[in-house]
Structures are given as C-alpha cells and as structure tokens.
XYZ file of C-alpha atoms in Angstrom:
153
model
C -103.375 41.519 -31.675
C -104.147 37.831 -31.460
C -102.869 37.252 -35.019
C -99.575 38.665 -33.715
C -99.676 36.537 -30.597
C -100.384 33.405 -32.715
C -97.413 34.246 -35.008
C -95.112 34.484 -32.053
C -96.424 31.279 -30.350
C -95.929 29.397 -33.636
C -92.619 30.943 -34.213
C -91.323 29.808 -30.719
C -92.530 26.139 -31.038
C -91.475 25.772 -34.766
C -87.996 26.284 -34.182
C -85.551 23.480 -34.464
C -84.376 22.318 -31.178
C -80.723 23.056 -30.174
C -78.683 19.768 -30.460
C -78.058 18.070 -27.149
C -74.344 17.629 -26.329
C -73.730 14.517 -24.170
C -70.651 14.759 -22.171
C -69.594 11.469 -20.645
C -69.062 11.407 -16.943
C -65.440 12.048 -15.779
C -63.851 9.171 -14.050
C -62.772 10.349 -10.701
C -59.385 9.050 -9.127
C -59.646 6.805 -6.175
C -56.481 8.348 -4.756
C -52.635 9.030 -5.645
C -49.529 7.286 -5.176
C -46.239 9.131 -4.993
C -43.971 9.890 -7.969
C -41.487 7.280 -6.396
C -44.016 4.454 -6.108
C -45.431 5.048 -9.675
C -41.649 5.265 -10.987
C -40.882 1.870 -9.437
C -44.122 0.237 -10.717
C -43.083 1.446 -14.263
C -39.409 0.353 -13.864
C -40.954 -3.079 -12.698
C -43.049 -3.226 -15.933
C -39.903 -2.496 -17.990
C -37.857 -5.134 -16.211
C -40.496 -7.666 -17.125
C -39.981 -6.817 -20.566
C -36.136 -6.807 -20.442
C -36.176 -3.028 -21.363
C -33.591 -0.761 -19.741
C -33.698 2.241 -22.289
C -37.219 3.510 -21.906
C -37.925 6.967 -20.693
C -40.338 7.664 -17.988
C -42.092 11.061 -17.802
C -44.167 11.653 -14.709
C -45.237 15.307 -14.522
C -46.336 15.527 -11.067
C -45.236 14.630 -7.541
C -48.285 12.424 -7.153
C -49.788 10.230 -9.761
C -53.646 9.692 -9.795
C -54.815 6.061 -9.529
C -58.258 4.889 -10.693
C -60.707 2.006 -10.216
C -60.070 -0.783 -12.739
C -63.871 -1.226 -12.909
C -64.472 2.472 -13.730
C -61.810 2.554 -16.335
C -63.401 -0.697 -18.044
C -66.842 0.920 -17.952
C -65.796 4.274 -18.988
C -67.838 5.980 -21.704
C -64.538 7.607 -23.077
C -63.060 4.149 -23.618
C -66.177 2.795 -25.161
C -66.437 5.716 -27.584
C -62.712 5.786 -28.541
C -62.659 2.073 -29.050
C -65.800 2.338 -31.616
C -63.999 4.794 -33.839
C -62.817 3.644 -37.260
C -59.202 2.715 -37.822
C -57.691 4.523 -41.053
C -54.028 3.585 -41.741
C -51.924 6.736 -41.700
C -54.819 9.091 -40.961
C -56.418 7.810 -37.785
C -54.274 5.199 -36.411
C -52.876 4.027 -33.048
C -51.319 7.312 -31.784
C -54.604 9.048 -32.673
C -56.711 6.559 -30.777
C -54.194 6.803 -27.771
C -54.144 10.602 -27.950
C -57.993 10.667 -27.412
C -57.628 8.757 -24.132
C -54.440 10.474 -22.881
C -55.151 12.836 -19.891
C -58.651 11.562 -19.100
C -57.577 8.821 -16.864
C -54.565 7.265 -18.872
C -51.139 7.938 -19.490
C -49.393 7.402 -22.811
C -46.982 4.671 -23.811
C -45.206 4.255 -27.050
C -43.297 1.214 -28.194
C -41.317 0.269 -31.271
C -44.601 -0.735 -32.974
C -47.456 0.832 -31.399
C -48.892 3.700 -29.369
C -51.581 2.727 -26.513
C -52.459 3.915 -23.002
C -51.756 2.981 -19.399
C -52.979 3.567 -15.975
C -52.362 2.431 -12.279
C -55.355 1.021 -10.348
C -56.386 1.289 -6.709
C -54.138 -1.634 -5.746
C -51.165 -0.153 -7.328
C -51.438 -2.578 -10.347
C -50.292 -1.333 -13.699
C -52.590 -1.942 -16.533
C -52.091 -1.388 -20.417
C -55.223 -0.025 -22.351
C -55.573 -0.757 -25.803
C -57.711 2.066 -27.205
C -58.621 0.506 -30.360
C -60.397 -2.643 -28.656
C -61.172 -1.112 -25.161
C -59.307 -4.096 -23.575
C -56.900 -3.860 -20.610
C -54.101 -6.148 -19.820
C -51.242 -6.400 -17.551
C -48.804 -7.259 -20.432
C -48.142 -6.128 -23.880
C -48.993 -8.457 -26.748
C -45.588 -8.417 -28.331
C -46.738 -9.872 -31.616
C -48.362 -6.576 -32.516
C -48.017 -4.144 -29.599
C -44.244 -4.162 -29.528
C -41.594 -5.320 -27.021
C -39.434 -2.277 -26.753
C -40.753 0.616 -24.826
C -39.798 3.888 -26.089
C -41.307 5.965 -23.271
C -44.046 6.226 -20.623
C -45.855 9.484 -20.182
C -47.825 10.169 -17.193
C -51.042 12.067 -17.139
C-alpha cells in the first residue's frame, strides 16, 4: 500500500548517516638506501653528538627514504602534533609511537623520545612529534644529548 511505501521511504531517509572516517593519505617513499648507507648516516649523527654507545636497529636490508616536504605536509604529523600532552599518561613516547612506522623511525635519548627519517638527498632529520618541527640536530636542552637507540621503521 502507499502507506507502507511512505513508511519505508521515511524510514530510509530518517536514519542517521554513518560517520565518515577520514584516513590521512599515506606518504609514499621516494626510494630506498641500503642498510650500509643508512647505518653510516646514523653513525655520523652519533659522532656529531660525541655518542659512541647508542644502539642502531635497522630491520630491513633497504631503508625507505622520504621527501622532506611530504613529511612536513603530512596529515599524520599535523594530527599527532595537535594532541594534548598529559604528563605520565600521554607524553613524549606516546607522541613518538603514533608516528613510528608511518614514515618515521624512533629515537630515544636520555631525556626524550622522538622520531627520525632520512630524506631523498640522504639527509638525516629528527622529527619532534609534539610540535611537528623537523631539525638536523637535537635541542640538547630538553631533547637530550645521549642517544640510547635508533629504531628504523
């Protein structure tokens, strides 16, 4: 009957729409460097700090490299850097863990956890996930000066 058809029509259009889940685009690597080259880049970074005790863990024979501009513009980096810091509950290691594996490795110092990547020109960059800033050097006043380990993605 037309009454049943009207009820069906109203039932379909009166439902709440399903939530839209927006997935940020994945940053594609621009290439790779060999384990040997990536390891040498990390050793150079450690030498700049005068650090000879840190561990380097690179899980693959080739390490993915990324465009610096793509990393800076990354939706993932923007989202993570906007999260609220809560001491002991959502702090530096939690921020760093959210970026780890997307396009970034993990670095842990005597004071802090943050991320890193190697760009297309084989330049090493630290990523501060709490601010979204990248830099070639640690700010030793609060990010530490003694690297415990670098963990590749």
